[in-house]
XYZ file of C-alpha atoms in Angstrom:
653
model
C 0.141 51.300 -20.882
C 1.398 48.171 -18.982
C 3.003 45.131 -20.303
C 1.644 41.641 -20.830
C 4.354 38.832 -20.965
C 3.108 35.673 -23.084
C 5.488 33.005 -23.349
C 6.529 30.687 -26.316
C 8.198 28.062 -24.037
C 10.891 25.512 -24.843
C 10.540 22.022 -24.283
C 11.801 20.146 -21.155
C 14.649 17.681 -20.797
C 15.198 14.170 -20.394
C 17.139 12.962 -17.470
C 20.046 11.300 -15.968
C 19.723 7.523 -15.128
C 16.596 7.165 -17.328
C 15.485 4.180 -19.253
C 13.549 6.493 -21.624
C 13.869 10.277 -22.371
C 11.347 13.013 -22.919
C 10.472 13.028 -26.489
C 13.299 11.565 -27.642
C 12.502 8.464 -29.242
C 10.102 6.780 -31.604
C 6.604 6.326 -30.254
C 6.935 2.880 -29.516
C 7.934 2.486 -25.502
C 10.423 -0.296 -26.521
C 12.023 1.493 -29.144
C 12.345 4.440 -26.935
C 14.165 2.931 -24.247
C 16.611 1.605 -26.699
C 17.400 4.782 -28.557
C 17.482 6.899 -25.364
C 19.986 9.880 -25.697
C 23.469 9.184 -24.281
C 24.198 11.116 -21.061
C 26.109 14.221 -21.151
C 29.448 14.198 -19.909
C 30.198 15.266 -16.646
C 30.735 19.115 -16.103
C 32.280 20.753 -13.023
C 29.374 22.560 -11.028
C 31.439 25.706 -11.210
C 32.395 25.474 -15.032
C 30.689 28.544 -17.033
C 28.807 27.173 -20.260
C 27.551 30.698 -21.108
C 28.205 34.272 -19.943
C 26.854 37.741 -21.111
C 25.366 41.091 -20.646
C 21.680 41.713 -20.241
C 19.324 44.528 -19.730
C 16.048 44.226 -17.662
C 12.361 44.351 -18.213
C 11.430 47.256 -18.068
C 14.036 48.517 -20.087
C 14.928 51.478 -17.363
C 15.899 48.866 -14.768
C 19.218 47.648 -14.057
C 21.642 45.693 -16.253
C 22.981 42.380 -15.193
C 26.017 39.758 -16.066
C 24.763 36.298 -16.529
C 26.634 33.246 -16.082
C 25.193 29.709 -16.660
C 26.721 26.630 -15.046
C 25.442 23.093 -15.210
C 24.088 23.715 -11.767
C 22.890 27.309 -11.588
C 22.460 30.659 -13.041
C 24.679 33.255 -11.468
C 23.176 36.787 -11.701
C 25.219 39.929 -10.924
C 23.690 43.598 -11.057
C 26.344 45.671 -12.994
C 24.692 49.110 -13.185
C 23.625 51.395 -11.864
C 25.890 50.048 -8.936
C 27.666 46.771 -8.904
C 26.990 44.324 -6.095
C 29.906 43.086 -3.818
C 27.471 40.414 -2.529
C 24.560 39.881 -4.770
C 21.301 39.019 -3.163
C 19.215 36.601 -4.786
C 21.882 36.166 -7.356
C 22.038 32.339 -7.491
C 19.255 30.309 -9.112
C 19.832 26.776 -8.576
C 18.679 24.857 -11.743
C 16.395 22.544 -9.274
C 14.332 25.327 -8.523
C 13.749 26.118 -12.427
C 10.752 24.745 -13.930
C 11.402 26.218 -17.488
C 12.098 29.118 -19.672
C 10.824 31.210 -22.574
C 11.943 33.905 -25.120
C 9.806 36.830 -25.714
C 9.843 39.630 -28.258
C 8.193 43.359 -27.897
C 5.210 44.464 -29.640
C 6.663 47.649 -30.494
C 7.882 47.404 -33.774
C 10.995 49.854 -33.101
C 12.128 47.698 -30.048
C 14.969 45.620 -31.569
C 15.545 43.840 -28.380
C 14.610 40.146 -27.554
C 13.616 38.780 -24.299
C 14.740 35.584 -22.187
C 12.543 34.808 -19.175
C 13.046 31.873 -16.610
C 10.377 30.565 -14.084
C 11.719 29.515 -10.885
C 10.117 28.342 -7.627
C 12.633 29.357 -4.539
C 11.882 28.980 -0.751
C 10.753 31.790 0.819
C 11.572 32.650 4.327
C 9.181 30.572 6.028
C 10.424 27.494 3.712
C 7.442 27.347 1.479
C 8.202 27.599 -2.252
C 6.666 30.704 -4.357
C 6.666 31.175 -7.983
C 8.761 33.890 -9.360
C 9.963 34.903 -12.754
C 12.975 36.751 -14.090
C 12.870 38.399 -17.330
C 16.278 39.789 -19.061
C 16.714 42.092 -22.256
C 18.822 40.800 -24.852
C 20.188 43.930 -26.513
C 23.788 43.532 -27.286
C 23.191 43.600 -31.267
C 21.821 46.457 -33.551
C 18.918 43.995 -35.151
C 16.339 42.136 -33.547
C 17.261 38.949 -35.443
C 20.746 38.848 -33.837
C 19.379 39.507 -30.240
C 16.921 37.067 -31.057
C 19.486 34.200 -31.820
C 21.135 35.196 -28.593
C 18.013 34.928 -26.452
C 17.370 31.610 -28.196
C 20.883 30.235 -27.424
C 20.491 30.944 -23.704
C 17.050 29.539 -23.608
C 18.148 26.353 -25.412
C 21.190 25.765 -23.195
C 19.128 26.233 -19.900
C 16.829 23.613 -21.444
C 19.190 21.194 -22.564
C 20.598 21.216 -18.747
C 17.392 20.940 -17.507
C 16.498 18.044 -19.687
C 20.123 16.357 -18.989
C 20.771 16.830 -22.957
C 24.388 17.012 -23.732
C 25.745 20.632 -25.290
C 27.604 20.781 -28.424
C 31.273 21.292 -27.711
C 31.672 23.462 -30.730
C 29.572 26.049 -28.949
C 26.795 25.929 -31.723
C 23.769 26.023 -29.569
C 20.200 26.279 -31.560
C 16.759 25.314 -30.708
C 17.501 22.294 -33.221
C 19.122 20.397 -30.202
C 15.767 20.263 -28.592
C 13.245 17.288 -29.389
C 9.545 17.705 -29.580
C 7.582 18.353 -26.405
C 6.574 15.312 -24.767
C 3.036 14.391 -24.320
C 1.744 13.302 -21.084
C -1.506 11.976 -19.960
C -2.678 13.023 -16.551
C -5.059 11.369 -14.457
C -6.532 13.480 -11.580
C -8.838 11.838 -8.849
C -10.863 14.855 -7.692
C -11.752 13.152 -4.708
C -8.201 12.735 -3.537
C -6.604 13.680 -0.218
C -9.116 16.253 1.226
C -10.693 16.495 -1.931
C -8.195 19.197 -3.223
C -6.682 17.356 -5.923
C -8.353 19.162 -8.856
C -7.885 22.567 -7.352
C -4.127 22.081 -6.601
C -3.697 20.573 -10.030
C -5.311 23.524 -11.894
C -3.726 26.046 -9.763
C 0.074 24.765 -9.465
C 0.394 21.562 -11.527
C -0.767 22.645 -14.737
C 0.984 26.158 -15.030
C 4.162 24.476 -13.887
C 4.302 21.936 -16.570
C 3.204 24.322 -18.955
C 6.288 26.685 -17.910
C 8.240 23.410 -18.728
C 6.832 22.852 -22.212
C 5.052 19.756 -21.538
C 2.247 19.000 -23.642
C -0.798 16.801 -21.738
C -4.143 15.599 -22.165
C -6.191 15.500 -18.767
C -8.904 12.954 -17.485
C -10.772 13.185 -14.120
C -11.335 9.577 -12.717
C -14.992 8.962 -11.860
C -14.983 5.962 -9.993
C -12.734 3.193 -8.565
C -10.825 1.193 -11.245
C -11.590 3.831 -13.798
C -8.115 4.611 -14.390
C -7.449 0.796 -14.613
C -10.124 0.548 -17.390
C -8.776 3.613 -19.476
C -4.995 2.222 -19.468
C -5.984 -0.912 -20.647
C -7.393 0.224 -23.765
C -4.947 3.155 -24.147
C -2.932 3.496 -27.523
C 0.547 3.593 -26.117
C 2.018 5.155 -29.179
C 0.370 8.425 -28.738
C 1.917 8.897 -25.151
C 5.326 9.462 -23.470
C 4.139 9.036 -19.883
C 1.080 8.567 -17.711
C 1.134 10.873 -14.395
C -1.119 10.282 -11.617
C -2.432 13.376 -9.591
C -3.569 11.600 -6.342
C -2.624 9.212 -3.901
C -0.833 5.958 -4.106
C -4.116 4.090 -4.998
C -4.378 5.734 -8.538
C -0.890 4.663 -9.531
C -1.769 1.129 -8.469
C -4.769 1.076 -10.843
C -2.543 2.427 -13.523
C 0.307 -0.097 -13.109
C -1.968 -2.918 -13.017
C -4.101 -1.697 -15.941
C -0.748 -2.012 -18.060
C 0.050 -5.382 -16.843
C -3.491 -6.376 -17.761
C -2.973 -5.806 -21.300
C -2.203 -8.279 -24.235
C 0.935 -6.383 -24.863
C 1.955 -6.352 -21.083
C 5.492 -6.766 -22.054
C 5.682 -3.296 -23.700
C 3.134 -1.570 -21.959
C 4.865 -1.827 -18.447
C 7.851 0.155 -20.096
C 5.480 3.200 -20.177
C 7.026 5.524 -17.909
C 4.544 6.583 -15.193
C 4.631 9.364 -12.564
C 3.182 10.597 -9.333
C 2.001 13.874 -8.335
C 0.967 13.728 -4.604
C -2.553 14.979 -3.862
C -3.748 12.083 -1.575
C -3.410 10.957 2.001
C -0.555 8.740 2.141
C 1.819 9.951 -0.689
C 4.213 7.207 0.144
C 5.969 6.955 -3.201
C 6.141 10.752 -3.768
C 7.890 10.856 -0.496
C 10.523 8.579 -1.758
C 10.711 10.598 -4.991
C 11.272 13.659 -3.042
C 14.029 12.135 -1.006
C 16.014 10.759 -4.128
C 15.576 14.356 -5.811
C 17.663 15.880 -3.027
C 14.877 17.705 -1.153
C 14.131 18.072 2.354
C 11.004 15.928 3.845
C 7.896 17.842 3.001
C 4.060 17.317 3.082
C 1.014 18.595 1.436
C 1.385 21.382 -1.175
C 5.185 21.624 -0.713
C 5.620 18.002 -1.577
C 3.411 18.566 -4.661
C 5.778 21.522 -5.674
C 8.699 19.257 -5.271
C 7.545 16.418 -7.284
C 6.326 18.790 -9.725
C 9.880 20.342 -10.227
C 11.157 16.810 -10.583
C 8.559 15.949 -13.228
C 9.285 19.039 -15.207
C 12.829 18.007 -15.612
C 11.666 14.392 -16.532
C 14.025 11.417 -16.184
C 12.844 7.813 -15.659
C 14.295 5.245 -13.311
C 13.555 1.620 -13.220
C 10.831 0.462 -10.835
C 10.581 -2.931 -9.070
C 7.118 -4.486 -8.957
C 5.921 -6.994 -6.444
C 3.614 -9.907 -7.968
C 1.505 -10.827 -5.468
C -0.856 -14.109 -5.271
C -3.846 -14.343 -3.129
C -5.661 -17.057 -1.500
C -8.156 -17.349 -4.424
C -5.315 -17.797 -6.809
C -5.827 -14.132 -8.270
C -2.812 -11.783 -8.684
C -2.267 -8.189 -8.539
C 1.075 -6.103 -8.788
C 2.514 -3.761 -5.974
C 4.778 -1.009 -6.218
C 4.751 0.096 -2.614
C 3.614 -2.486 0.276
C 1.894 -5.589 1.531
C 0.760 -5.136 5.056
C -0.890 -7.194 7.756
C -1.836 -6.490 11.195
C -1.435 -2.818 12.806
C -0.441 -0.953 9.510
C -3.170 -2.339 7.618
C -5.749 -1.790 10.399
C -4.761 1.656 10.688
C -4.969 2.110 6.847
C -8.592 0.642 6.344
C -10.211 1.977 9.655
C -8.898 5.349 9.113
C -10.763 5.597 5.589
C -13.824 7.284 7.606
C -11.385 10.037 8.399
C -10.398 10.820 4.969
C -11.593 14.244 5.024
C -8.640 14.851 7.488
C -6.025 14.322 4.794
C -2.820 12.822 6.226
C -3.811 13.472 9.567
C -6.483 10.535 9.182
C -3.347 8.264 9.978
C -2.331 10.121 12.977
C -5.858 9.914 14.227
C -5.712 6.239 13.318
C -2.379 5.449 14.807
C -4.196 6.766 18.267
C -6.880 4.951 17.997
C -5.396 1.654 16.917
C -2.663 1.980 20.041
C -5.786 2.014 22.104
C -6.990 -1.310 20.689
C -3.684 -2.985 20.225
C -4.112 -6.542 18.524
C -1.726 -9.378 17.974
C -2.013 -11.983 15.311
C -0.640 -15.475 14.897
C 1.113 -16.063 11.605
C 3.787 -17.860 9.602
C 6.151 -15.758 7.573
C 8.669 -17.274 5.245
C 10.834 -15.519 2.971
C 13.609 -16.262 0.272
C 16.487 -14.246 1.649
C 18.558 -11.843 -0.658
C 21.698 -13.239 -2.077
C 23.020 -9.480 -1.764
C 22.890 -7.601 1.398
C 20.861 -4.195 1.049
C 23.436 -1.103 0.619
C 24.505 -0.038 4.324
C 23.462 -2.944 6.380
C 25.695 -2.461 9.148
C 23.321 -2.086 12.312
C 23.767 0.727 14.668
C 22.141 -1.433 17.595
C 22.214 -5.231 16.626
C 18.706 -6.809 16.526
C 18.035 -10.148 18.361
C 18.130 -13.172 16.389
C 15.173 -15.764 16.878
C 15.770 -19.473 15.914
C 16.499 -19.733 11.981
C 15.777 -15.867 11.807
C 18.283 -13.794 10.003
C 17.962 -9.992 10.206
C 19.742 -7.239 8.313
C 19.535 -3.871 9.888
C 19.470 -0.878 7.777
C 21.418 2.251 8.420
C 18.809 5.357 9.471
C 17.846 7.510 6.951
C 19.894 10.477 6.051
C 19.052 13.919 7.903
C 16.935 15.022 5.918
C -14.631 22.304 -0.518
C -15.368 19.751 -3.029
C -17.817 20.383 -6.101
C -18.966 17.560 -7.906
C -16.813 17.361 -11.115
C -17.211 15.010 -14.390
C -14.138 13.415 -16.277
C -12.481 16.125 -18.437
C -10.687 15.380 -21.820
C -8.953 17.967 -23.399
C -6.597 17.579 -26.608
C -3.526 20.033 -26.791
C -3.119 22.507 -25.533
C -5.548 22.643 -22.323
C -6.500 26.412 -21.688
C -8.174 26.599 -18.154
C -10.191 29.527 -16.985
C -8.141 32.029 -14.796
C -8.796 35.137 -13.159
C -8.040 38.042 -15.621
C -4.726 39.518 -14.882
C -4.474 43.386 -14.837
C -1.498 45.511 -14.486
C -1.167 48.347 -12.358
C -2.831 51.457 -14.060
C -4.137 49.375 -17.001
C -7.513 50.754 -18.171
C -8.897 47.084 -18.615
C -8.030 43.621 -17.730
C -5.253 41.758 -19.529
C -6.401 38.929 -21.621
C -6.802 35.646 -20.143
C -3.530 33.485 -20.863
C -3.961 29.760 -21.946
C -1.590 27.105 -20.225
C -0.738 24.964 -22.862
C -0.245 26.833 -25.924
C 0.495 30.593 -24.858
C 2.452 31.107 -22.085
C 2.089 31.162 -18.451
C 1.364 34.581 -17.011
C 4.488 36.224 -15.698
C 3.317 37.354 -12.255
C 5.252 40.414 -10.816
C 6.969 41.279 -14.258
C 4.779 43.879 -15.156
C 6.101 47.296 -16.376
C 5.143 50.509 -15.396
C 3.030 53.002 -17.366
C 4.447 53.562 -20.807
C 6.507 50.218 -20.785
C 5.727 48.222 -24.261
C 4.193 45.097 -23.799
C 5.894 41.589 -24.752
C 4.651 38.687 -26.670
C 5.771 35.586 -27.962
C 8.139 35.656 -31.023
C 5.992 34.596 -33.909
C 9.451 33.588 -35.600
C 10.571 31.297 -33.241
C 10.084 27.889 -34.656
C 8.476 25.092 -32.661
C 10.177 21.900 -32.346
C 8.806 19.245 -34.876
C 5.433 17.593 -33.597
C 4.558 20.558 -31.197
C 0.965 21.367 -30.975
C -0.116 24.869 -32.358
C -1.375 27.355 -30.304
C -4.312 27.728 -31.899
C -5.663 24.338 -31.281
C -7.967 24.582 -28.167
C -10.016 22.122 -26.652
C -11.948 23.491 -23.468
C -12.121 21.414 -20.120
C -15.803 20.072 -20.131
C -18.047 19.703 -17.091
C -20.209 16.878 -18.870
C -19.370 13.941 -20.587
C -16.332 14.362 -22.817
C -16.029 13.698 -26.494
C -12.608 11.958 -26.978
C -11.001 12.900 -30.005
C -10.474 10.040 -32.250
C -6.523 10.676 -32.436
C -6.080 11.250 -28.820
C -5.146 7.589 -27.982
C -7.747 7.371 -25.345
C -10.208 4.349 -25.177
C -13.998 4.834 -25.351
C -15.618 4.994 -22.016
C -16.882 1.958 -20.516
C -19.672 1.362 -17.994
C -18.884 0.534 -14.692
C -17.525 -3.263 -14.184
C -15.744 -5.300 -11.632
C -12.029 -5.438 -12.600
C -10.673 -8.936 -12.774
C -7.575 -10.100 -11.179
C -4.276 -9.462 -13.455
C -4.056 -11.701 -16.464
C -0.595 -10.634 -16.808
C 1.414 -13.799 -18.300
C 4.617 -12.885 -16.418
C 5.717 -15.836 -14.259
C 6.507 -16.143 -10.834
C 9.353 -18.568 -11.183
C 10.893 -18.624 -7.517
C 7.481 -19.286 -6.011
C 5.708 -22.976 -5.718
C 2.247 -23.303 -5.718
C 0.389 -21.680 -3.038
C -0.310 -24.271 -0.425
C 2.794 -26.422 -1.246
C 6.006 -27.003 0.605
C 8.753 -24.277 0.264
C 12.367 -25.047 -0.823
C 14.723 -25.692 1.965
C 16.617 -22.227 1.380
C 13.691 -20.284 2.554
C 13.538 -18.991 6.328
C 10.343 -19.496 8.327
C 9.041 -17.677 11.313
C 6.044 -18.555 13.228
C 4.459 -16.643 16.223
C 2.434 -13.550 17.276
C 3.009 -10.462 15.612
C 1.656 -6.893 15.922
C 2.485 -5.889 12.506
C 4.151 -7.276 9.179
C 5.127 -4.958 6.405
C 6.579 -5.934 2.905
C 7.538 -2.846 1.406
C 9.456 -1.592 -1.983
C 10.286 1.747 -1.701
C 11.948 3.631 1.354
C 8.693 5.474 2.602
C 5.661 4.167 3.965
C 4.196 7.743 4.095
C 5.106 10.962 2.771
C 6.816 11.369 6.422
C 7.365 7.735 7.342
C 10.701 5.967 6.297
C 10.102 2.271 6.777
C 13.197 1.189 4.517
C 15.636 4.040 4.945
C 18.315 2.238 2.447
C 15.884 1.090 -0.062
C 15.651 1.985 -3.620
C 13.462 1.869 -6.462
C 15.580 -0.584 -8.497
C 17.394 -2.779 -5.530
C 15.466 -5.834 -6.543
C 14.544 -6.387 -2.572
C 11.260 -6.765 -1.013
C 12.117 -5.205 2.558
C 10.334 -7.506 5.315
C 9.771 -5.468 8.750
C 7.798 -7.143 11.559
C 7.028 -6.439 15.356
C 6.315 -9.309 17.417
C 3.856 -9.517 20.323
C 5.441 -8.265 23.629
C 5.941 -4.501 22.767
C 4.515 -1.705 24.837
C 2.215 0.485 23.145
C 4.852 3.170 24.304
C 7.544 1.413 22.545
C 5.415 0.766 19.332
C 4.739 4.384 19.554
C 8.354 5.268 19.644
C 9.068 3.173 16.540
C 6.673 4.984 14.278
C 7.944 8.341 15.796
C 11.437 7.185 15.078
C 10.229 6.283 11.629
C 9.950 9.801 10.536
C 13.605 10.185 10.459
C 14.066 6.383 9.566
C 16.073 5.556 12.911
C 13.692 3.017 13.991
C 16.186 0.068 13.638
C 18.709 2.231 16.045
C 16.605 2.007 19.056
C 17.580 -1.568 19.689
C 13.723 -2.535 20.173
C 13.969 -6.636 20.722
C 10.682 -6.913 19.176
C 11.696 -5.457 15.756
C 12.798 -7.655 12.854
C 13.877 -7.045 9.364
C 15.128 -9.171 6.474
C 15.870 -8.101 2.910
C 14.101 -10.956 0.483
C 13.349 -11.574 -3.131
C 10.173 -13.506 -2.182
C 7.944 -14.259 0.513
C 4.725 -16.126 1.766
C 2.139 -15.058 4.617
C 0.133 -17.484 6.362
C -2.243 -15.895 8.710
C -3.238 -18.280 11.416
C -5.770 -15.836 12.930
C -9.118 -16.275 11.367
C -9.721 -12.525 11.159
C -7.974 -9.698 10.127
C -6.839 -7.188 7.238
C -4.572 -7.452 4.450
C -3.792 -4.597 2.245
C -1.696 -4.106 -1.052
C -0.693 -0.492 -1.875
C -3.042 0.515 0.647
C -5.923 -1.198 -0.820
C -7.641 -4.293 1.033
C -7.777 -7.498 -0.712
C -8.902 -10.608 0.520
C -8.097 -12.074 3.789
C -6.033 -15.313 3.721
C -2.423 -16.894 2.575
C -0.813 -15.028 0.109
C 2.826 -15.072 -1.209
C 4.849 -12.607 -3.524
C 7.958 -12.391 -5.787
C 9.850 -9.357 -6.753
C 10.346 -8.557 -10.216
C 13.333 -6.215 -10.584
C 13.230 -3.056 -12.757
C 9.900 -4.243 -14.478
C 8.429 -0.633 -14.408
C 9.604 2.733 -15.254
C 8.980 5.671 -12.736
C 9.506 9.423 -13.696
C 11.762 10.645 -10.743
C 13.641 13.455 -12.240
C 17.318 13.852 -11.764
C 18.958 12.436 -8.622
C 19.883 14.836 -6.024
C 22.128 15.101 -2.794
C 20.279 12.991 -0.276
C 19.547 15.168 2.804
C 20.697 18.573 1.251
C 18.391 20.849 -0.303
C 19.746 22.004 -3.607
């Protein structure tokens, strides 16, 4: 008989550099930010925190020496033959999604088991899910072995979360807070229509391995997410995560700022798991996490790993006032000219995923347009980090340009909205062990444990199961509470914190009371300390984070909380070949080192754009807005973005 491993998973951790920590504070987001856990003291990467000898599962396998440091789990085989150069013996914590403790279903087995879930890169560079299960059998009784397995699982979870470990060596599950509760918003039409499939196959298993609790909603229409968060009971949630492209997060942030309690609501941590076409913010999160540039599924797995580790970071938001006087908030960009033309005109190629932008760029180059306009901006009082240019850019009259450094090397079926209370079981293929007479039971994703593929024992091995004596942290959901995913109209539990669905409605402009103190009324003269440029432009881009796309680094030195809007423009007179070279160089963030005379840059705190061409396209975060004059002001650190811990830029952990 072959073994089934089911997991009782430990919680996940908060982070470094956070404004709110996973599951740590009271339900109020304001109080949560004030009562965040103190950062752990720095530890040398090679300092051993735990060391011990373990068996393997199945029991007849080799024995291992495990050493846990702040950065990795070191595994060395001891018997039957010690390894001089262990292969696969280093597991970086950056590749670990979570861990759990297990027990044997055989009453005579006194051992406990410690399992970790990892996502290492394969030979071709793609991530693959693996599990490592170790047998804790150094003591005579199960209770002693269980305590040791718990000690290792707790220590590893604390490291993943960024929680401090006690100096006296007493490491118990009491150190872990309750599991954080996330609201996942999935756009099933995102990207090439693969968002739901990727969410079900990759995202949900991984965040379950990390011990994250969640509810999931599939959005049904434009502005659906905005409506939902406007009526959300914030005290029920620790974060809102969108599983889609950048557009869904734009709806969430503007919905939070539309609420009467916007000052508290906007502090709700938000995250993004990329399943759209552009995935610009996810590209910036991926870079900050220290991962190599990635696209598609690889980018999704990287961002999911970072989400599992938690960690909030201040997020600058740009308040944009349009010609009609309406206002919206941007976390990404305001675009006019070539960039916005490509973005909107490529909508008809959405089925191509991110390739739509490549095709749109080719078509845009074939019919290159110029637009006359006036750009005015309030220069930043502090220059952005590393502003020294590799090649100086020409300065126009009253035009001050700062050149940033190059970037470091580095089939749809209709679905309805679904709501699940905790935990959320999803249908999966039955798992069968080699030689099993019947399929193994289906495993739930958020109350039982994820399946441990590849860890089945051979014939005669005793199955493992969650240890019923392991106590869940306070507030943890009980494994017996299941609410299946519904294909029809969902029934929202009264305690879920979700608003009642409302009919389709045109969402009004933002009613947020946040003042734009740097901006005079649109149409009135600007203060004398503003810089004004007028002429013919091919494009103008005002961007907040570093990335314009998952693989396009428009502002290499930008940070989520630098308090700046980064203005990039290309004047008329540039050839199609030179413009193409700029976009190709943007894949490496080296466009400012090309010495292109038509390329300009400035760091600003506010700006005004006045198109003088009667026709054109303006976009905010990739969404088309009314054409005409607009102005914007940056509000530093207004939001909170779930980014995970920072990594080493340009180097894969």
